[in-house]
């Protein structure tokens, strides 16, 4: 425990500028969420969704008969997630690697001005280039996820008595989640425009905090919207692989937002507000000096004019 406290005080790798209590709280919470997500991902890999839906159907009609049938039946092949499949591995790698890449390159820009030097000192153009890099990484990740879901098995509901109705219900909720996530993501992007993609690392700051929808309801609406869209896509396609990838994506988003991006953004804005306050004080001081100088000049002119009258 003492070693953990010392690490939290001396090694601000993920939570730069934060207090040790905040670091300890975020670290415990992240470990808990990581454990829960790993357990959920492991369970989803072996979750027989068609059999689970059949449970609900049979329990309403003949629970005893269902228990006898379910005991002799193995897990459906359409519900398994093949983690050894190349498309699933590529999707997992792209999900984990994408935020690591853009956060690492953003830190290089903050500490060494990498992107600004590449664009010969044009910070605005460097930020636009970095924004297109993030969009390209997200596009590649979405392609990998789409391919992994499309090549995986689909939940077979044909053996259910109400299989067609259940499929329509799953499609409805999938479309609802996807539409909700799209509204959150697009409205957040509309509010921030290019300020969505880490402009603080390039010295570009918003003049004031955005407090309109969706930021008045959610702290990270675009990450939340993207996660909801992936959950909705998985339900629409009736894919266990899609659900596992959506859980992993949500965990990666939570770690990136809460432990890496958000604390460092607060630190950068605190430095910027401190710099603006010093500039305002310097401008006020220069203005006061100008007033004193003008007053002194007026007094000198008045004294000279009075002395001329006396002579």
Protein backbone atom coordinates (compact mmCIF):
# COMPACT_ATOMS: atom_id res chain seq x y z
CA UNK A 1 0.00 0.00 0.00
CA UNK A 2 2.88 2.37 0.80
CA UNK A 3 4.47 1.55 -2.52
CA UNK A 4 1.20 2.35 -4.29
CA UNK A 5 0.93 5.70 -2.49
CA UNK A 6 4.51 6.54 -3.41
CA UNK A 7 3.86 5.61 -7.05
CA UNK A 8 0.74 7.78 -7.10
CA UNK A 9 2.69 10.76 -5.76
CA UNK A 10 5.87 10.47 -7.81
CA UNK A 11 4.74 8.98 -11.14
CA UNK A 12 1.97 11.06 -12.74
CA UNK A 13 1.98 9.15 -16.02
CA UNK A 14 -1.75 8.87 -16.62
CA UNK A 15 -3.14 11.61 -14.38
CA UNK A 16 -0.78 14.53 -14.83
CA UNK A 17 -1.54 17.43 -12.56
CA UNK A 18 -4.10 15.54 -10.48
CA UNK A 19 -4.04 15.08 -6.71
CA UNK A 20 -2.96 11.75 -5.17
CA UNK A 21 -6.51 11.16 -3.86
CA UNK A 22 -7.95 11.57 -7.36
CA UNK A 23 -5.27 9.27 -8.77
CA UNK A 24 -6.04 6.63 -6.15
CA UNK A 25 -9.78 6.87 -6.78
CA UNK A 26 -9.42 6.68 -10.56
CA UNK A 27 -6.94 3.80 -10.32
CA UNK A 28 -9.23 1.71 -8.11
CA UNK A 29 -12.21 2.47 -10.32
CA UNK A 30 -10.32 1.60 -13.48
CA UNK A 31 -9.13 -1.70 -12.02
CA UNK A 32 -12.69 -2.56 -11.00
CA UNK A 33 -14.06 -1.73 -14.44
CA UNK A 34 -11.26 -3.65 -16.12
CA UNK A 35 -12.04 -6.73 -14.02
CA UNK A 36 -15.78 -6.45 -14.69
CA UNK A 37 -15.20 -5.96 -18.41
CA UNK A 38 -12.91 -8.96 -18.63
CA UNK A 39 -15.48 -11.11 -16.84
CA UNK A 40 -18.26 -9.77 -19.09
CA UNK A 41 -16.19 -10.38 -22.21
CA UNK A 42 -15.41 -13.91 -21.08
CA UNK A 43 -19.07 -14.63 -20.39
CA UNK A 44 -20.16 -13.14 -23.69
CA UNK A 45 -17.73 -15.42 -25.51
CA UNK A 46 -19.70 -18.42 -24.25
CA UNK A 47 -23.14 -16.89 -23.98
CA UNK A 48 -25.66 -18.87 -25.96
CA UNK A 49 -28.03 -16.04 -26.87
CA UNK A 50 -30.45 -18.17 -28.93
CA UNK A 51 -30.69 -20.65 -26.07
CA UNK A 52 -31.23 -17.76 -23.65
CA UNK A 53 -34.08 -16.47 -25.77
CA UNK A 54 -35.45 -19.98 -25.94
CA UNK A 55 -35.34 -20.06 -22.14
CA UNK A 56 -37.71 -17.12 -21.95
CA UNK A 57 -40.03 -18.67 -24.49
CA UNK A 58 -40.15 -22.12 -22.91
CA UNK A 59 -40.45 -20.85 -19.37
CA UNK A 60 -43.70 -19.21 -20.31
CA UNK A 61 -45.02 -22.50 -21.70
CA UNK A 62 -43.33 -25.59 -20.35
CA UNK A 63 -40.45 -24.99 -17.91
CA UNK A 64 -40.01 -28.62 -16.94
CA UNK A 65 -39.85 -29.81 -20.53
CA UNK A 66 -37.37 -27.06 -21.36
CA UNK A 67 -35.02 -28.02 -18.53
CA UNK A 68 -34.95 -31.59 -19.77
CA UNK A 69 -34.18 -30.48 -23.32
CA UNK A 70 -31.61 -27.88 -22.33
CA UNK A 71 -29.67 -30.36 -20.16
CA UNK A 72 -29.08 -32.64 -23.12
CA UNK A 73 -28.32 -29.88 -25.63
CA UNK A 74 -24.87 -28.32 -26.06
CA UNK A 75 -24.13 -24.64 -26.69
CA UNK A 76 -25.23 -23.43 -30.11
CA UNK A 77 -22.42 -22.87 -32.59
CA UNK A 78 -24.00 -19.58 -33.66
CA UNK A 79 -23.44 -18.07 -30.21
CA UNK A 80 -19.71 -18.72 -29.87
CA UNK A 81 -17.06 -16.05 -30.39
CA UNK A 82 -13.94 -17.31 -32.14
CA UNK A 83 -11.14 -15.23 -30.68
CA UNK A 84 -8.64 -17.18 -32.78
CA UNK A 85 -10.20 -15.84 -35.98
CA UNK A 86 -7.95 -13.38 -37.83
CA UNK A 87 -10.72 -10.81 -38.38
CA UNK A 88 -11.66 -10.78 -34.69
CA UNK A 89 -8.02 -10.36 -33.69
CA UNK A 90 -7.56 -7.53 -36.18
CA UNK A 91 -10.64 -5.80 -34.77
CA UNK A 92 -9.40 -6.14 -31.17
CA UNK A 93 -5.95 -4.83 -32.11
CA UNK A 94 -7.42 -1.85 -33.96
CA UNK A 95 -9.74 -1.02 -31.05
CA UNK A 96 -6.88 -1.00 -28.53
CA UNK A 97 -4.22 0.51 -30.79
CA UNK A 98 -6.20 3.47 -32.18
CA UNK A 99 -6.46 5.59 -28.96
CA UNK A 100 -2.90 4.66 -28.00
CA UNK A 101 -1.66 6.03 -31.32
CA UNK A 102 -3.49 9.33 -31.29
CA UNK A 103 -2.87 10.00 -27.60
CA UNK A 104 0.83 9.18 -27.97
CA UNK A 105 1.22 11.41 -31.03
CA UNK A 106 -0.69 14.19 -29.29
CA UNK A 107 1.74 14.01 -26.35
CA UNK A 108 4.65 14.20 -28.79
CA UNK A 109 3.10 17.36 -30.20
CA UNK A 110 2.72 18.88 -26.75
CA UNK A 111 6.26 18.08 -25.60
CA UNK A 112 8.25 18.28 -28.87
CA UNK A 113 5.95 20.07 -31.38
CA UNK A 114 6.23 17.13 -33.77
CA UNK A 115 3.25 17.96 -35.99
CA UNK A 116 3.97 21.69 -35.93
CA UNK A 117 7.53 21.10 -37.08
CA UNK A 118 6.29 18.83 -39.85
CA UNK A 119 4.09 21.69 -41.10
CA UNK A 120 6.82 24.39 -40.68
CA UNK A 121 5.31 26.08 -37.65
CA UNK A 122 1.69 26.23 -38.80
CA UNK A 123 -0.14 24.94 -35.74
CA UNK A 124 -3.64 25.26 -37.22
CA UNK A 125 -2.70 23.23 -40.30
CA UNK A 126 -0.88 20.72 -38.05
CA UNK A 127 -4.03 20.24 -35.99
CA UNK A 128 -6.10 19.68 -39.14
CA UNK A 129 -3.59 17.09 -40.31
CA UNK A 130 -3.77 15.39 -36.91
CA UNK A 131 -7.58 15.44 -37.06
CA UNK A 132 -7.50 13.65 -40.42
CA UNK A 133 -5.10 11.11 -38.90
CA UNK A 134 -7.61 10.35 -36.11
CA UNK A 135 -10.42 10.05 -38.67
CA UNK A 136 -8.28 7.63 -40.72
CA UNK A 137 -7.54 5.49 -37.63
CA UNK A 138 -11.24 5.43 -36.72
CA UNK A 139 -12.17 4.45 -40.29
CA UNK A 140 -9.71 1.54 -40.29
CA UNK A 141 -11.02 0.41 -36.91
CA UNK A 142 -14.63 0.54 -38.09
CA UNK A 143 -13.73 -1.47 -41.19
CA UNK A 144 -12.06 -4.15 -39.04
CA UNK A 145 -15.06 -4.32 -36.69
CA UNK A 146 -17.51 -4.48 -39.59
CA UNK A 147 -15.53 -7.27 -41.22
CA UNK A 148 -15.25 -9.26 -37.97
CA UNK A 149 -19.00 -9.01 -37.35
CA UNK A 150 -19.93 -9.88 -40.92
CA UNK A 151 -17.68 -12.95 -41.03
CA UNK A 152 -18.85 -14.25 -37.64
CA UNK A 153 -21.82 -16.48 -37.01
CA UNK A 154 -25.32 -15.03 -36.57
CA UNK A 155 -27.75 -16.10 -33.87
CA UNK A 156 -30.05 -18.72 -35.32
CA UNK A 157 -33.63 -18.05 -34.23
CA UNK A 158 -35.43 -20.25 -36.75
CA UNK A 159 -35.98 -23.06 -34.24
CA UNK A 160 -37.91 -20.73 -31.92
CA UNK A 161 -41.68 -20.55 -32.13
CA UNK A 162 -41.55 -16.74 -32.08
CA UNK A 163 -38.17 -16.46 -33.80
CA UNK A 164 -39.32 -13.93 -36.39
CA UNK A 165 -40.83 -11.65 -33.72
CA UNK A 166 -37.68 -11.87 -31.59
CA UNK A 167 -35.54 -11.01 -34.60
CA UNK A 168 -37.67 -7.93 -35.27
CA UNK A 169 -37.40 -6.86 -31.62
CA UNK A 170 -33.61 -7.21 -31.73
CA UNK A 171 -33.47 -5.18 -34.93
CA UNK A 172 -35.69 -2.50 -33.41
CA UNK A 173 -33.50 -2.09 -30.33
CA UNK A 174 -30.38 -2.26 -32.46
CA UNK A 175 -31.67 0.52 -34.69
CA UNK A 176 -32.75 2.53 -31.64
CA UNK A 177 -29.33 2.29 -29.97
CA UNK A 178 -27.57 3.05 -33.24
CA UNK A 179 -29.73 6.12 -33.89
CA UNK A 180 -29.26 7.38 -30.32
CA UNK A 181 -25.50 6.97 -30.57
CA UNK A 182 -25.43 8.71 -33.94
CA UNK A 183 -27.36 11.69 -32.52
CA UNK A 184 -24.92 12.00 -29.59
CA UNK A 185 -21.83 11.69 -31.80
CA UNK A 186 -23.01 14.04 -34.55
CA UNK A 187 -24.37 16.68 -32.17
CA UNK A 188 -21.12 16.64 -30.18
CA UNK A 189 -19.10 17.01 -33.36
CA UNK A 190 -21.39 19.81 -34.53
CA UNK A 191 -20.78 21.73 -31.31
CA UNK A 192 -17.00 21.34 -31.36
CA UNK A 193 -16.17 20.98 -35.05
CA UNK A 194 -12.42 20.43 -35.37
CA UNK A 195 -12.00 21.23 -31.66
CA UNK A 196 -13.17 17.65 -31.15
CA UNK A 197 -9.70 16.28 -31.92
CA UNK A 198 -7.46 17.43 -29.04
CA UNK A 199 -6.73 21.03 -30.08
CA UNK A 200 -5.29 21.83 -26.64
CA UNK A 201 -2.11 19.92 -27.47
CA UNK A 202 -1.54 22.34 -30.38
CA UNK A 203 -2.11 25.50 -28.33
CA UNK A 204 -5.67 25.96 -29.64
CA UNK A 205 -8.22 26.53 -26.87
CA UNK A 206 -11.93 27.22 -26.82
CA UNK A 207 -12.84 30.69 -25.65
CA UNK A 208 -15.47 29.30 -23.28
CA UNK A 209 -16.75 25.96 -22.05
CA UNK A 210 -19.39 24.28 -24.23
CA UNK A 211 -22.47 23.78 -22.05
CA UNK A 212 -25.20 23.06 -24.62
CA UNK A 213 -26.55 19.66 -25.69
CA UNK A 214 -25.15 17.01 -25.53
CA UNK A 215 -22.41 18.27 -23.20
CA UNK A 216 -24.94 19.43 -20.62
CA UNK A 217 -26.11 15.81 -20.24
CA UNK A 218 -22.98 13.68 -20.84
CA UNK A 219 -19.32 14.47 -20.23
CA UNK A 220 -18.11 12.39 -23.20
CA UNK A 221 -21.07 12.22 -25.61
CA UNK A 222 -19.04 11.20 -28.67
CA UNK A 223 -17.40 8.24 -26.96
CA UNK A 224 -20.74 7.21 -25.47
CA UNK A 225 -22.44 7.61 -28.83
CA UNK A 226 -19.83 5.47 -30.56
CA UNK A 227 -20.24 2.72 -27.96
CA UNK A 228 -24.04 2.77 -28.34
CA UNK A 229 -23.70 2.59 -32.11
CA UNK A 230 -21.55 -0.53 -31.83
CA UNK A 231 -23.96 -2.18 -29.40
CA UNK A 232 -26.83 -1.36 -31.74
CA UNK A 233 -24.92 -2.73 -34.73
CA UNK A 234 -24.24 -5.97 -32.82
CA UNK A 235 -27.94 -6.39 -31.99
CA UNK A 236 -28.97 -5.57 -35.54
CA UNK A 237 -26.59 -8.24 -36.89
CA UNK A 238 -27.43 -10.66 -34.02
CA UNK A 239 -23.72 -11.24 -33.41
CA UNK A 240 -21.99 -12.33 -30.20
CA UNK A 241 -18.71 -11.15 -31.71
CA UNK A 242 -20.20 -7.68 -32.12
CA UNK A 243 -21.23 -7.61 -28.45
CA UNK A 244 -17.74 -8.61 -27.29
CA UNK A 245 -16.12 -5.97 -29.50
CA UNK A 246 -18.58 -3.34 -28.23
CA UNK A 247 -17.70 -4.19 -24.60
CA UNK A 248 -13.96 -3.95 -25.33
CA UNK A 249 -14.47 -0.67 -27.19
CA UNK A 250 -16.46 0.80 -24.28
CA UNK A 251 -13.70 -0.17 -21.84
CA UNK A 252 -11.00 1.35 -24.03
CA UNK A 253 -13.01 4.55 -24.42
CA UNK A 254 -13.56 4.79 -20.66
CA UNK A 255 -9.86 4.32 -19.87
CA UNK A 256 -8.79 6.79 -22.57
CA UNK A 257 -11.27 9.46 -21.51
CA UNK A 258 -11.13 9.19 -17.72
CA UNK A 259 -7.50 8.30 -17.11
CA UNK A 260 -5.58 9.91 -19.99
CA UNK A 261 -7.37 12.62 -21.95
CA UNK A 262 -9.60 14.30 -19.38
CA UNK A 263 -7.02 14.95 -16.60
CA UNK A 264 -4.42 16.19 -19.08
CA UNK A 265 -6.99 18.45 -20.75
CA UNK A 266 -7.84 20.00 -17.37
CA UNK A 267 -4.14 20.58 -16.78
CA UNK A 268 -3.69 22.30 -20.15
CA UNK A 269 -6.72 24.54 -19.64
CA UNK A 270 -5.49 25.46 -16.14
CA UNK A 271 -2.14 26.49 -17.63
CA UNK A 272 -3.90 28.46 -20.38
CA UNK A 273 -6.18 30.30 -17.92
CA UNK A 274 -3.16 31.08 -15.75
CA UNK A 275 -1.33 32.47 -18.77
CA UNK A 276 -4.34 34.54 -19.77
CA UNK A 277 -4.62 35.92 -16.24
CA UNK A 278 -0.95 36.94 -16.29
CA UNK A 279 -1.43 38.61 -19.68
CA UNK A 280 -4.44 40.51 -18.40
CA UNK A 281 -2.45 41.65 -15.36
CA UNK A 282 0.41 42.75 -17.58
CA UNK A 283 -1.97 44.63 -19.89
CA UNK A 284 -3.60 46.28 -16.89
CA UNK A 285 -0.18 47.24 -15.53
CA UNK A 286 0.91 48.66 -18.90
CA UNK A 287 -2.33 50.60 -19.12
CA UNK A 288 -1.75 52.01 -15.62
CA UNK A 289 1.81 52.98 -16.56
CA UNK A 290 0.53 54.74 -19.69
CA UNK A 291 -2.00 56.67 -17.60
CA UNK A 292 0.72 57.68 -15.14
CA UNK A 293 3.00 58.77 -17.95
CA UNK A 294 0.28 60.81 -19.65
CA UNK A 295 -0.65 62.40 -16.31
CA UNK A 296 2.98 63.24 -15.60
CA UNK A 297 3.37 64.77 -19.05
CA UNK A 298 0.26 66.87 -18.54
CA UNK A 299 1.54 68.08 -15.17
CA UNK A 300 4.89 69.00 -16.70
CA UNK A 301 3.22 70.89 -19.51
CA UNK A 302 1.00 72.72 -17.05
CA UNK A 303 3.99 73.66 -14.87
CA UNK A 304 5.92 74.90 -17.89
CA UNK A 305 2.95 76.94 -19.04
CA UNK A 306 2.52 78.41 -15.55
CA UNK A 307 6.22 79.32 -15.33
CA UNK A 308 6.02 81.06 -18.71
CA UNK A 309 3.07 83.12 -17.48
CA UNK A 310 4.98 84.11 -14.34
CA UNK A 311 7.95 85.29 -16.37
